[in-house]
């Protein structure tokens, strides 16, 4: 397969982005509470990295998540966890974390759930602009790029993030927010999945080599899925040991 211009071992872009954090490629997924949107995004990307990256490469990819106002230590929302499990991911080990400047500075790619959250992240670390995107923005750009095989190095992964940044349209205004389902009904969680999963799959295609047929399958799955949601989400979002 013909590589995208400027991408690949030894390219100028590869050398540029590969100069930092050479041992680990880190993705940071952000939302407000870190129990639904960013929790779902992180467990999916982590799962896909292990499924699609070559042996040895997945161990050098770290997917983290955090919230701008997280109930620290809380588990993943039960309905978000049901969605994750329906898509092959396990959210049982997730615990909410509060975002810090250190999280942002350590990340090669920062994915947020809304335009306002992107502004909040950049207020903490303005220098993160080139590697900070809303999930839907990153997915839209990734979908327009040529199909790539799974990357062979972390430098190549970083070069792909640079390619996504280079193809961002300056001044573009779109509704890139993913609905916050917290406190809402089951349909809000279904809408969250419909808005979040397809762009994440497109991004996994660009970064990890997810095949086009599987990218399409994830988009179709969240459109027709009938999740068996539990009757209440309250217990899943309280901190361990906290009384209801």
PDB file of C-alpha atoms in Angstrom:
ATOM      1  CA  UNK A   1       0.000   0.000   0.000  1.00  0.00           C
ATOM      2  CA  UNK A   2       1.341   3.423  -0.918  1.00  0.00           C
ATOM      3  CA  UNK A   3       2.154   5.451   2.215  1.00  0.00           C
ATOM      4  CA  UNK A   4       0.744   8.907   2.788  1.00  0.00           C
ATOM      5  CA  UNK A   5       3.238  11.569   1.644  1.00  0.00           C
ATOM      6  CA  UNK A   6       5.628  12.527   4.410  1.00  0.00           C
ATOM      7  CA  UNK A   7       4.758   9.529   6.612  1.00  0.00           C
ATOM      8  CA  UNK A   8       7.037   6.656   7.453  1.00  0.00           C
ATOM      9  CA  UNK A   9      10.358   5.817   9.079  1.00  0.00           C
ATOM     10  CA  UNK A  10      13.005   8.380   8.259  1.00  0.00           C
ATOM     11  CA  UNK A  11      10.582  11.015   6.997  1.00  0.00           C
ATOM     12  CA  UNK A  12      10.879  14.593   8.232  1.00  0.00           C
ATOM     13  CA  UNK A  13       7.493  14.344   9.943  1.00  0.00           C
ATOM     14  CA  UNK A  14       8.452  11.075  11.613  1.00  0.00           C
ATOM     15  CA  UNK A  15      11.684  12.544  12.990  1.00  0.00           C
ATOM     16  CA  UNK A  16       9.866  15.662  14.193  1.00  0.00           C
ATOM     17  CA  UNK A  17       7.178  13.948  16.233  1.00  0.00           C
ATOM     18  CA  UNK A  18       9.322  11.024  17.296  1.00  0.00           C
ATOM     19  CA  UNK A  19      11.757  13.227  19.183  1.00  0.00           C
ATOM     20  CA  UNK A  20       9.576  13.343  22.343  1.00  0.00           C
ATOM     21  CA  UNK A  21       8.375  10.471  24.576  1.00  0.00           C
ATOM     22  CA  UNK A  22      10.310   7.931  22.487  1.00  0.00           C
ATOM     23  CA  UNK A  23       9.446   4.917  24.683  1.00  0.00           C
ATOM     24  CA  UNK A  24       5.626   5.206  24.923  1.00  0.00           C
ATOM     25  CA  UNK A  25       2.851   6.667  22.753  1.00  0.00           C
ATOM     26  CA  UNK A  26       0.178   8.119  25.056  1.00  0.00           C
ATOM     27  CA  UNK A  27      -3.452   8.934  24.220  1.00  0.00           C
ATOM     28  CA  UNK A  28      -5.464  10.995  26.723  1.00  0.00           C
ATOM     29  CA  UNK A  29      -9.276  10.970  26.425  1.00  0.00           C
ATOM     30  CA  UNK A  30     -11.113  13.748  28.274  1.00  0.00           C
ATOM     31  CA  UNK A  31     -14.681  14.618  29.254  1.00  0.00           C
ATOM     32  CA  UNK A  32     -16.279  16.287  32.269  1.00  0.00           C
ATOM     33  CA  UNK A  33     -16.750  13.488  34.790  1.00  0.00           C
ATOM     34  CA  UNK A  34     -14.616  10.696  33.295  1.00  0.00           C
ATOM     35  CA  UNK A  35     -17.316   8.095  33.899  1.00  0.00           C
ATOM     36  CA  UNK A  36     -19.079   7.958  30.513  1.00  0.00           C
ATOM     37  CA  UNK A  37     -17.711   9.563  27.338  1.00  0.00           C
ATOM     38  CA  UNK A  38     -13.981   9.554  28.058  1.00  0.00           C
ATOM     39  CA  UNK A  39     -14.207   6.254  29.932  1.00  0.00           C
ATOM     40  CA  UNK A  40     -15.866   4.618  26.924  1.00  0.00           C
ATOM     41  CA  UNK A  41     -13.392   6.184  24.499  1.00  0.00           C
ATOM     42  CA  UNK A  42     -10.382   5.051  26.502  1.00  0.00           C
ATOM     43  CA  UNK A  43     -11.410   1.415  26.920  1.00  0.00           C
ATOM     44  CA  UNK A  44     -12.310   1.127  23.237  1.00  0.00           C
ATOM     45  CA  UNK A  45      -9.031   2.629  22.013  1.00  0.00           C
ATOM     46  CA  UNK A  46      -7.042   0.500  24.443  1.00  0.00           C
ATOM     47  CA  UNK A  47      -8.824  -2.633  23.238  1.00  0.00           C
ATOM     48  CA  UNK A  48      -8.362  -1.770  19.579  1.00  0.00           C
ATOM     49  CA  UNK A  49      -4.680  -0.968  20.042  1.00  0.00           C
ATOM     50  CA  UNK A  50      -4.143  -4.500  21.355  1.00  0.00           C
ATOM     51  CA  UNK A  51      -6.247  -6.039  18.611  1.00  0.00           C
ATOM     52  CA  UNK A  52      -4.780  -4.287  15.603  1.00  0.00           C
ATOM     53  CA  UNK A  53      -1.205  -3.196  16.357  1.00  0.00           C
ATOM     54  CA  UNK A  54       1.643  -5.629  15.675  1.00  0.00           C
ATOM     55  CA  UNK A  55       3.022  -7.750  18.508  1.00  0.00           C
ATOM     56  CA  UNK A  56       5.157  -5.599  20.774  1.00  0.00           C
ATOM     57  CA  UNK A  57       3.784  -2.298  19.508  1.00  0.00           C
ATOM     58  CA  UNK A  58       0.573  -2.382  21.555  1.00  0.00           C
ATOM     59  CA  UNK A  59       2.568  -2.696  24.790  1.00  0.00           C
ATOM     60  CA  UNK A  60       4.155   0.674  23.996  1.00  0.00           C
ATOM     61  CA  UNK A  61       0.803   2.432  23.520  1.00  0.00           C
ATOM     62  CA  UNK A  62      -0.835   3.800  26.664  1.00  0.00           C
ATOM     63  CA  UNK A  63      -4.445   5.001  26.649  1.00  0.00           C
ATOM     64  CA  UNK A  64      -5.494   7.104  29.637  1.00  0.00           C
ATOM     65  CA  UNK A  65      -8.516   9.218  30.494  1.00  0.00           C
ATOM     66  CA  UNK A  66      -9.435  12.024  32.870  1.00  0.00           C
ATOM     67  CA  UNK A  67     -12.201  14.480  33.668  1.00  0.00           C
ATOM     68  CA  UNK A  68     -12.281  18.226  34.082  1.00  0.00           C
ATOM     69  CA  UNK A  69     -14.530  17.752  37.105  1.00  0.00           C
ATOM     70  CA  UNK A  70     -14.168  14.073  37.924  1.00  0.00           C
ATOM     71  CA  UNK A  71     -15.639  12.269  40.937  1.00  0.00           C
ATOM     72  CA  UNK A  72     -12.212  10.754  41.582  1.00  0.00           C
ATOM     73  CA  UNK A  73     -12.228   6.982  42.051  1.00  0.00           C
ATOM     74  CA  UNK A  74     -15.721   6.443  40.666  1.00  0.00           C
ATOM     75  CA  UNK A  75     -16.351   3.501  38.398  1.00  0.00           C
ATOM     76  CA  UNK A  76     -17.512   3.650  34.808  1.00  0.00           C
ATOM     77  CA  UNK A  77     -21.212   4.402  34.427  1.00  0.00           C
ATOM     78  CA  UNK A  78     -23.151   1.157  34.131  1.00  0.00           C
ATOM     79  CA  UNK A  79     -24.822   2.047  30.866  1.00  0.00           C
ATOM     80  CA  UNK A  80     -21.525   3.200  29.338  1.00  0.00           C
ATOM     81  CA  UNK A  81     -20.000  -0.062  30.518  1.00  0.00           C
ATOM     82  CA  UNK A  82     -22.795  -2.059  28.845  1.00  0.00           C
ATOM     83  CA  UNK A  83     -22.018  -0.261  25.577  1.00  0.00           C
ATOM     84  CA  UNK A  84     -18.292  -0.967  25.975  1.00  0.00           C
ATOM     85  CA  UNK A  85     -18.933  -4.662  26.613  1.00  0.00           C
ATOM     86  CA  UNK A  86     -21.265  -4.888  23.613  1.00  0.00           C
ATOM     87  CA  UNK A  87     -18.346  -3.634  21.496  1.00  0.00           C
ATOM     88  CA  UNK A  88     -15.831  -6.062  22.975  1.00  0.00           C
ATOM     89  CA  UNK A  89     -14.181  -3.849  25.617  1.00  0.00           C
ATOM     90  CA  UNK A  90     -14.014  -4.262  29.402  1.00  0.00           C
ATOM     91  CA  UNK A  91     -14.654  -1.182  31.535  1.00  0.00           C
ATOM     92  CA  UNK A  92     -14.615  -2.932  34.905  1.00  0.00           C
ATOM     93  CA  UNK A  93     -11.189  -1.603  35.926  1.00  0.00           C
ATOM     94  CA  UNK A  94     -11.884   2.016  35.066  1.00  0.00           C
ATOM     95  CA  UNK A  95     -11.650   4.596  37.853  1.00  0.00           C
ATOM     96  CA  UNK A  96     -12.296   8.289  37.295  1.00  0.00           C
ATOM     97  CA  UNK A  97      -9.311  10.645  37.509  1.00  0.00           C
ATOM     98  CA  UNK A  98      -9.025  14.432  37.631  1.00  0.00           C
ATOM     99  CA  UNK A  99      -7.086  15.961  34.759  1.00  0.00           C
ATOM    100  CA  UNK A 100      -3.800  17.716  35.467  1.00  0.00           C
ATOM    101  CA  UNK A 101      -1.288  19.643  33.392  1.00  0.00           C
ATOM    102  CA  UNK A 102       1.020  16.636  33.681  1.00  0.00           C
ATOM    103  CA  UNK A 103      -1.571  14.416  31.977  1.00  0.00           C
ATOM    104  CA  UNK A 104      -1.771  16.798  29.027  1.00  0.00           C
ATOM    105  CA  UNK A 105       1.970  17.361  28.703  1.00  0.00           C
ATOM    106  CA  UNK A 106       2.630  13.598  28.700  1.00  0.00           C
ATOM    107  CA  UNK A 107       0.115  12.884  25.923  1.00  0.00           C
ATOM    108  CA  UNK A 108       0.978  12.510  22.244  1.00  0.00           C
ATOM    109  CA  UNK A 109      -2.725  12.850  21.404  1.00  0.00           C
ATOM    110  CA  UNK A 110      -5.484  14.495  23.452  1.00  0.00           C
ATOM    111  CA  UNK A 111      -9.111  13.706  22.551  1.00  0.00           C
ATOM    112  CA  UNK A 112     -11.929  15.694  24.150  1.00  0.00           C
ATOM    113  CA  UNK A 113     -15.693  15.284  24.049  1.00  0.00           C
ATOM    114  CA  UNK A 114     -16.670  18.890  23.255  1.00  0.00           C
ATOM    115  CA  UNK A 115     -15.310  22.133  21.870  1.00  0.00           C
ATOM    116  CA  UNK A 116     -15.584  23.769  25.294  1.00  0.00           C
ATOM    117  CA  UNK A 117     -13.483  20.991  26.812  1.00  0.00           C
ATOM    118  CA  UNK A 118     -10.836  21.533  24.150  1.00  0.00           C
ATOM    119  CA  UNK A 119     -10.676  25.173  25.223  1.00  0.00           C
ATOM    120  CA  UNK A 120     -10.353  24.098  28.860  1.00  0.00           C
ATOM    121  CA  UNK A 121      -7.482  21.734  28.044  1.00  0.00           C
ATOM    122  CA  UNK A 122      -5.686  24.424  26.047  1.00  0.00           C
ATOM    123  CA  UNK A 123      -6.167  26.916  28.873  1.00  0.00           C
ATOM    124  CA  UNK A 124      -4.107  24.542  31.025  1.00  0.00           C
ATOM    125  CA  UNK A 125      -1.455  23.779  28.367  1.00  0.00           C
ATOM    126  CA  UNK A 126      -1.650  26.148  25.346  1.00  0.00           C
ATOM    127  CA  UNK A 127       1.225  24.335  23.662  1.00  0.00           C
ATOM    128  CA  UNK A 128      -0.941  21.216  23.237  1.00  0.00           C
ATOM    129  CA  UNK A 129      -2.973  22.759  20.394  1.00  0.00           C
ATOM    130  CA  UNK A 130      -1.448  20.683  17.562  1.00  0.00           C
ATOM    131  CA  UNK A 131      -2.263  17.399  19.342  1.00  0.00           C
ATOM    132  CA  UNK A 132      -5.633  18.255  20.880  1.00  0.00           C
ATOM    133  CA  UNK A 133      -8.865  17.474  19.018  1.00  0.00           C
ATOM    134  CA  UNK A 134     -12.469  16.758  19.718  1.00  0.00           C
ATOM    135  CA  UNK A 135     -13.159  13.068  19.119  1.00  0.00           C
ATOM    136  CA  UNK A 136     -15.504  13.840  16.234  1.00  0.00           C
ATOM    137  CA  UNK A 137     -13.039  16.265  14.634  1.00  0.00           C
ATOM    138  CA  UNK A 138     -10.176  13.750  14.773  1.00  0.00           C
ATOM    139  CA  UNK A 139     -12.401  11.017  13.369  1.00  0.00           C
ATOM    140  CA  UNK A 140     -13.637  13.219  10.538  1.00  0.00           C
ATOM    141  CA  UNK A 141     -10.089  14.114   9.516  1.00  0.00           C
ATOM    142  CA  UNK A 142      -8.897  10.511   9.833  1.00  0.00           C
ATOM    143  CA  UNK A 143     -11.745   9.330   7.591  1.00  0.00           C
ATOM    144  CA  UNK A 144     -10.579  11.661   4.813  1.00  0.00           C
ATOM    145  CA  UNK A 145      -6.963  10.449   4.890  1.00  0.00           C
ATOM    146  CA  UNK A 146      -5.655   7.532   2.801  1.00  0.00           C
ATOM    147  CA  UNK A 147      -5.888   4.029   4.234  1.00  0.00           C
ATOM    148  CA  UNK A 148      -2.734   3.084   6.150  1.00  0.00           C
ATOM    149  CA  UNK A 149      -1.460  -0.280   7.361  1.00  0.00           C
ATOM    150  CA  UNK A 150      -0.720  -0.725  11.065  1.00  0.00           C
ATOM    151  CA  UNK A 151       2.272   1.456  12.007  1.00  0.00           C
ATOM    152  CA  UNK A 152       5.676  -0.143  12.411  1.00  0.00           C
ATOM    153  CA  UNK A 153       7.061   2.270  15.011  1.00  0.00           C
ATOM    154  CA  UNK A 154       6.079   4.876  17.585  1.00  0.00           C
ATOM    155  CA  UNK A 155       7.653   7.504  15.348  1.00  0.00           C
ATOM    156  CA  UNK A 156       5.214   6.491  12.630  1.00  0.00           C
ATOM    157  CA  UNK A 157       2.303   6.748  15.089  1.00  0.00           C
ATOM    158  CA  UNK A 158       3.367  10.271  16.030  1.00  0.00           C
ATOM    159  CA  UNK A 159       3.726  11.159  12.369  1.00  0.00           C
ATOM    160  CA  UNK A 160       0.130  10.131  11.816  1.00  0.00           C
ATOM    161  CA  UNK A 161      -1.010  12.474  14.585  1.00  0.00           C
ATOM    162  CA  UNK A 162       0.955  15.211  12.848  1.00  0.00           C
ATOM    163  CA  UNK A 163      -0.776  14.362   9.557  1.00  0.00           C
ATOM    164  CA  UNK A 164      -4.169  14.684  11.260  1.00  0.00           C
ATOM    165  CA  UNK A 165      -3.114  18.073  12.632  1.00  0.00           C
ATOM    166  CA  UNK A 166      -1.844  19.176   9.221  1.00  0.00           C
ATOM    167  CA  UNK A 167      -5.225  18.353   7.691  1.00  0.00           C
ATOM    168  CA  UNK A 168      -7.220  20.330  10.231  1.00  0.00           C
ATOM    169  CA  UNK A 169      -9.091  23.148   8.500  1.00  0.00           C
ATOM    170  CA  UNK A 170      -8.241  26.486  10.097  1.00  0.00           C
ATOM    171  CA  UNK A 171     -11.290  28.346  11.329  1.00  0.00           C
ATOM    172  CA  UNK A 172     -13.647  25.424  10.678  1.00  0.00           C
ATOM    173  CA  UNK A 173     -16.802  25.610  12.819  1.00  0.00           C
ATOM    174  CA  UNK A 174     -18.782  22.411  13.359  1.00  0.00           C
ATOM    175  CA  UNK A 175     -20.932  20.909  16.065  1.00  0.00           C
ATOM    176  CA  UNK A 176     -18.357  18.402  17.264  1.00  0.00           C
ATOM    177  CA  UNK A 177     -19.766  17.882  20.745  1.00  0.00           C
ATOM    178  CA  UNK A 178     -20.746  14.441  22.010  1.00  0.00           C
ATOM    179  CA  UNK A 179     -23.848  14.462  24.176  1.00  0.00           C
ATOM    180  CA  UNK A 180     -23.198  14.182  27.916  1.00  0.00           C
ATOM    181  CA  UNK A 181     -25.605  11.419  29.003  1.00  0.00           C
ATOM    182  CA  UNK A 182     -25.044  11.768  32.748  1.00  0.00           C
ATOM    183  CA  UNK A 183     -28.407  12.099  34.517  1.00  0.00           C
ATOM    184  CA  UNK A 184     -30.336  11.491  31.286  1.00  0.00           C
ATOM    185  CA  UNK A 185     -32.380   8.563  29.971  1.00  0.00           C
ATOM    186  CA  UNK A 186     -31.263   5.464  28.075  1.00  0.00           C
ATOM    187  CA  UNK A 187     -31.661   7.170  24.699  1.00  0.00           C
ATOM    188  CA  UNK A 188     -28.987   9.729  25.644  1.00  0.00           C
ATOM    189  CA  UNK A 189     -26.527   6.856  26.110  1.00  0.00           C
ATOM    190  CA  UNK A 190     -27.464   5.391  22.749  1.00  0.00           C
ATOM    191  CA  UNK A 191     -26.947   8.832  21.208  1.00  0.00           C
ATOM    192  CA  UNK A 192     -23.553   9.101  22.931  1.00  0.00           C
ATOM    193  CA  UNK A 193     -22.527   5.803  21.331  1.00  0.00           C
ATOM    194  CA  UNK A 194     -23.772   6.874  17.897  1.00  0.00           C
ATOM    195  CA  UNK A 195     -21.822  10.138  18.105  1.00  0.00           C
ATOM    196  CA  UNK A 196     -18.645   8.746  19.675  1.00  0.00           C
ATOM    197  CA  UNK A 197     -17.949   5.238  18.411  1.00  0.00           C
ATOM    198  CA  UNK A 198     -17.795   5.840  14.615  1.00  0.00           C
ATOM    199  CA  UNK A 199     -15.177   8.640  14.820  1.00  0.00           C
ATOM    200  CA  UNK A 200     -13.163   6.596  17.320  1.00  0.00           C
ATOM    201  CA  UNK A 201     -13.185   3.694  14.870  1.00  0.00           C
ATOM    202  CA  UNK A 202     -12.033   5.979  12.039  1.00  0.00           C
ATOM    203  CA  UNK A 203      -9.212   7.156  14.283  1.00  0.00           C
ATOM    204  CA  UNK A 204      -8.309   3.558  15.118  1.00  0.00           C
ATOM    205  CA  UNK A 205      -8.063   2.941  11.391  1.00  0.00           C
ATOM    206  CA  UNK A 206      -5.571   5.778  10.973  1.00  0.00           C
ATOM    207  CA  UNK A 207      -3.547   5.037  14.099  1.00  0.00           C
ATOM    208  CA  UNK A 208      -3.776   1.282  14.589  1.00  0.00           C
ATOM    209  CA  UNK A 209      -4.681  -0.111  11.183  1.00  0.00           C
ATOM    210  CA  UNK A 210      -8.295  -1.148  11.874  1.00  0.00           C
ATOM    211  CA  UNK A 211      -9.576  -2.451   8.497  1.00  0.00           C
ATOM    212  CA  UNK A 212     -12.214  -0.364   6.657  1.00  0.00           C
ATOM    213  CA  UNK A 213     -14.781  -3.147   6.863  1.00  0.00           C
ATOM    214  CA  UNK A 214     -14.535  -3.228  10.648  1.00  0.00           C
ATOM    215  CA  UNK A 215     -14.679   0.570  10.881  1.00  0.00           C
ATOM    216  CA  UNK A 216     -17.960   0.420   8.969  1.00  0.00           C
ATOM    217  CA  UNK A 217     -19.206  -2.449  11.121  1.00  0.00           C
ATOM    218  CA  UNK A 218     -18.773  -0.433  14.319  1.00  0.00           C
ATOM    219  CA  UNK A 219     -20.723   2.447  12.806  1.00  0.00           C
ATOM    220  CA  UNK A 220     -23.536   0.110  11.818  1.00  0.00           C
ATOM    221  CA  UNK A 221     -23.521  -1.653  15.194  1.00  0.00           C
ATOM    222  CA  UNK A 222     -24.194   1.464  17.250  1.00  0.00           C
ATOM    223  CA  UNK A 223     -27.000   2.517  14.921  1.00  0.00           C
ATOM    224  CA  UNK A 224     -28.999  -0.676  15.443  1.00  0.00           C
ATOM    225  CA  UNK A 225     -27.873  -1.841  18.888  1.00  0.00           C
ATOM    226  CA  UNK A 226     -30.447  -2.596  21.587  1.00  0.00           C
ATOM    227  CA  UNK A 227     -28.477  -2.530  24.815  1.00  0.00           C
ATOM    228  CA  UNK A 228     -29.697  -4.318  27.947  1.00  0.00           C
ATOM    229  CA  UNK A 229     -29.262  -1.394  30.305  1.00  0.00           C
ATOM    230  CA  UNK A 230     -29.618  -1.830  34.085  1.00  0.00           C
ATOM    231  CA  UNK A 231     -32.565  -0.030  35.703  1.00  0.00           C
ATOM    232  CA  UNK A 232     -30.407   2.548  37.503  1.00  0.00           C
ATOM    233  CA  UNK A 233     -26.996   4.124  36.856  1.00  0.00           C
ATOM    234  CA  UNK A 234     -26.616   5.741  40.267  1.00  0.00           C
ATOM    235  CA  UNK A 235     -24.645   2.985  42.002  1.00  0.00           C
ATOM    236  CA  UNK A 236     -22.004   2.815  39.289  1.00  0.00           C
ATOM    237  CA  UNK A 237     -20.877   6.424  39.519  1.00  0.00           C
ATOM    238  CA  UNK A 238     -20.329   6.789  43.264  1.00  0.00           C
ATOM    239  CA  UNK A 239     -16.865   6.443  44.684  1.00  0.00           C
ATOM    240  CA  UNK A 240     -15.806   3.124  46.263  1.00  0.00           C
ATOM    241  CA  UNK A 241     -17.007   2.973  49.846  1.00  0.00           C
ATOM    242  CA  UNK A 242     -19.263   5.991  49.534  1.00  0.00           C
ATOM    243  CA  UNK A 243     -22.790   5.633  50.874  1.00  0.00           C
ATOM    244  CA  UNK A 244     -25.710   6.235  48.546  1.00  0.00           C
TER     245      UNK A 244
END
